PDB file of C-alpha atoms in Angstrom:
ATOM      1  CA  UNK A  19     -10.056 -24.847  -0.814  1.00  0.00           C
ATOM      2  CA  UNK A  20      -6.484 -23.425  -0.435  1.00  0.00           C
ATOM      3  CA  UNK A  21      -6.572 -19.796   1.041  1.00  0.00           C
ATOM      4  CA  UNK A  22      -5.072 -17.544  -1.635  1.00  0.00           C
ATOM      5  CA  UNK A  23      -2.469 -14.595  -0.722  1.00  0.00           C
ATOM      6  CA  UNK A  24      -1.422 -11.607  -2.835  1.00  0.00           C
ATOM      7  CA  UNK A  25       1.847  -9.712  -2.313  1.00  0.00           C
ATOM      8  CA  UNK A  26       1.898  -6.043  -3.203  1.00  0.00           C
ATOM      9  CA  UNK A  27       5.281  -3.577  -2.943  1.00  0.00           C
ATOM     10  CA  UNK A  28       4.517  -0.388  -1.077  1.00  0.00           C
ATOM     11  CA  UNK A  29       7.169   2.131  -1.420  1.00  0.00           C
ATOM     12  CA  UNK A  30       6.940   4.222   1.658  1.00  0.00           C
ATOM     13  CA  UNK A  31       8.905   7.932   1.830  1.00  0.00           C
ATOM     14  CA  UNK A  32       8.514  10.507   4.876  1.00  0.00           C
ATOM     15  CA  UNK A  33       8.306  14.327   3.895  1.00  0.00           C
ATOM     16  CA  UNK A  34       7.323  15.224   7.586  1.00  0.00           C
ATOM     17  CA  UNK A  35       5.714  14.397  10.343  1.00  0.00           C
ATOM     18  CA  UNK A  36       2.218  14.687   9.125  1.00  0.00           C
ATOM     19  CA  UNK A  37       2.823  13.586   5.581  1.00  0.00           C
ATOM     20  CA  UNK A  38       3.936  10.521   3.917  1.00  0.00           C
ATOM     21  CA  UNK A  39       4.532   9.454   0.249  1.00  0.00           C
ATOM     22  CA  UNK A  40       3.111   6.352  -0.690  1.00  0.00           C
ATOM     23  CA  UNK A  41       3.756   4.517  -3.823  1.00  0.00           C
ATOM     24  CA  UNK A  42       2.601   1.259  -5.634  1.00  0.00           C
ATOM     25  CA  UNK A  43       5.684  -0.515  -6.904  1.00  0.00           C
ATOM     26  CA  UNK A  44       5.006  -2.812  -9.811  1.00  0.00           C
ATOM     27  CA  UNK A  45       8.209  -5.457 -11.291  1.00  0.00           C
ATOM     28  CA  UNK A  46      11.060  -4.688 -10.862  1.00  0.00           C
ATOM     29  CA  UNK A  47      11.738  -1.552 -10.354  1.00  0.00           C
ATOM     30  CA  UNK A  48       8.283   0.769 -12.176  1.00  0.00           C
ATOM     31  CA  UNK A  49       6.908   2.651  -9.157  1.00  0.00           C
ATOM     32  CA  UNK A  50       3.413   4.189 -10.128  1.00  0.00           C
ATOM     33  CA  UNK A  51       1.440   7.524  -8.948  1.00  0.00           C
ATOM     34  CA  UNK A  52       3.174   8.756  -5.230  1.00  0.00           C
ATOM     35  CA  UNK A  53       0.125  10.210  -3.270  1.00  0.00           C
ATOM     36  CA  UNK A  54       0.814  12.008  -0.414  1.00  0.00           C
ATOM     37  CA  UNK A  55      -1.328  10.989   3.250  1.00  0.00           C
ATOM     38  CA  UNK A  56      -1.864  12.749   5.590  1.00  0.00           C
ATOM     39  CA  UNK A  57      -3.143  12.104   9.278  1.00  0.00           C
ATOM     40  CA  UNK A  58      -7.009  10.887   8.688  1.00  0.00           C
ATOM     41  CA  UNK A  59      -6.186   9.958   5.218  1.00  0.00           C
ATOM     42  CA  UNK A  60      -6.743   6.307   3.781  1.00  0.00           C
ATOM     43  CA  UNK A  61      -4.112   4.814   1.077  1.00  0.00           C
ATOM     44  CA  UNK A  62      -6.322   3.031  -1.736  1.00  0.00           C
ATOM     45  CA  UNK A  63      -4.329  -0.768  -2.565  1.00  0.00           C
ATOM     46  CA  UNK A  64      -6.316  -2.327  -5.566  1.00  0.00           C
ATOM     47  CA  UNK A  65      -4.758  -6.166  -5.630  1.00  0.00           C
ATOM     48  CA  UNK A  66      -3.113  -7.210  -9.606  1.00  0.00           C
ATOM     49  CA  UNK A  67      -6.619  -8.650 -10.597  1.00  0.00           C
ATOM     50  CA  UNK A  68      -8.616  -5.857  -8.790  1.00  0.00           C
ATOM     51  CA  UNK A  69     -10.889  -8.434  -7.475  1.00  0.00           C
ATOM     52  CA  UNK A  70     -10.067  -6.699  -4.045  1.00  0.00           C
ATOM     53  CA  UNK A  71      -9.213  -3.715  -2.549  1.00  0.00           C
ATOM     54  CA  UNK A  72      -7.959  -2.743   0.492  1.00  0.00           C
ATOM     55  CA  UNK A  73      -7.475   1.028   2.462  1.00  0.00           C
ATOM     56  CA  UNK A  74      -4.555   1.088   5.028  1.00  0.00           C
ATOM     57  CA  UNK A  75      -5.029   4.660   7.658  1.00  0.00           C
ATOM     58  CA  UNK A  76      -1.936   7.051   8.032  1.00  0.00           C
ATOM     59  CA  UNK A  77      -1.168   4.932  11.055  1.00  0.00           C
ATOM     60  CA  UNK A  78      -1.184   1.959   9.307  1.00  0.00           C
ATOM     61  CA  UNK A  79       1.588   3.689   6.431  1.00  0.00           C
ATOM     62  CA  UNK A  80       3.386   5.285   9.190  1.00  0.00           C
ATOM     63  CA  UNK A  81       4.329   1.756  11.061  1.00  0.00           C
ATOM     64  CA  UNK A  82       5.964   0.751   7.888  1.00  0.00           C
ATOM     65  CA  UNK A  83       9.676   1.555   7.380  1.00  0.00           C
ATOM     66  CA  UNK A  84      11.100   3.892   4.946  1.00  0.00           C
ATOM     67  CA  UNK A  85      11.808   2.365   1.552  1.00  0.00           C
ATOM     68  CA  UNK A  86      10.284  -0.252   0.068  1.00  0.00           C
ATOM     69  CA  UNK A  87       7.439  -2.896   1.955  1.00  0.00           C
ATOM     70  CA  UNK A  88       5.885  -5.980   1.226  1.00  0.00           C
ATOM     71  CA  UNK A  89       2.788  -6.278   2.230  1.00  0.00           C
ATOM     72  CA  UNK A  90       0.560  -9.602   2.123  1.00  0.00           C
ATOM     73  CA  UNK A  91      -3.136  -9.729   1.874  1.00  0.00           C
ATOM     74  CA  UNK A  92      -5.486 -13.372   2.261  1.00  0.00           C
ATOM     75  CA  UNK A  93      -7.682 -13.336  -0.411  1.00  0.00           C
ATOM     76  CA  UNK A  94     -11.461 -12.540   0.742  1.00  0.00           C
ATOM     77  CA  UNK A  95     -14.376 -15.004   0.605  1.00  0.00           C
ATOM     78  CA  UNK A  96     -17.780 -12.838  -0.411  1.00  0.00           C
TER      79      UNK A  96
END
C-alpha cells in the first residue's frame, strides 16, 4: 500500500521573542484564524480530511522561517 502524504501551508509571523503568530493558509491566498503561541504552547494542525491531527511545540513553530511554510505529514496507520 502506497504511503500517503498531506501538505499543509503554515503562515508563520514573529511579534517577539516569546510569541509567534501562526496561521493555517488554505488556496491560494485565504489564511484562516492567526493564534498566537507562546513558549509551552502547542499549535493544533487538523489535515483537509481531518482524519489526522497533529500538535507542533513553540520550538517546533519557532525553527520555521518567517512567512509562509510547507509542511508535509505521512499519513498514519491506526
Amino acid at each position: 500500500m502506497a504511503q500517503i502524504n498531506h501538505k499543509v501551508t503554515l503562515v508563520v509571523e514573529r511579534k517577539s521573542d516569546d510569541c509567534i503568530k501562526v496561521a493555517r493558509k488554505n488556496g491560494v491566498s485565504r489564511v484562516r484564524l492567526w493564534k498566537k503561541v507562546r513558549p509551552g504552547d502547542h499549535y493544533k494542525v487538523e489535515l483537509a480530511d481531518q482524519s489526522d491531527v497533529r500538535f507542533l511545540s513553540f520550538e517546533e513553530i519557532n525553527a520555521m522561517q518567517e512567512g509562509e511554510n510547507l509542511l508535509e505529514f505521512e499519513e498514519r496507520s491506526c
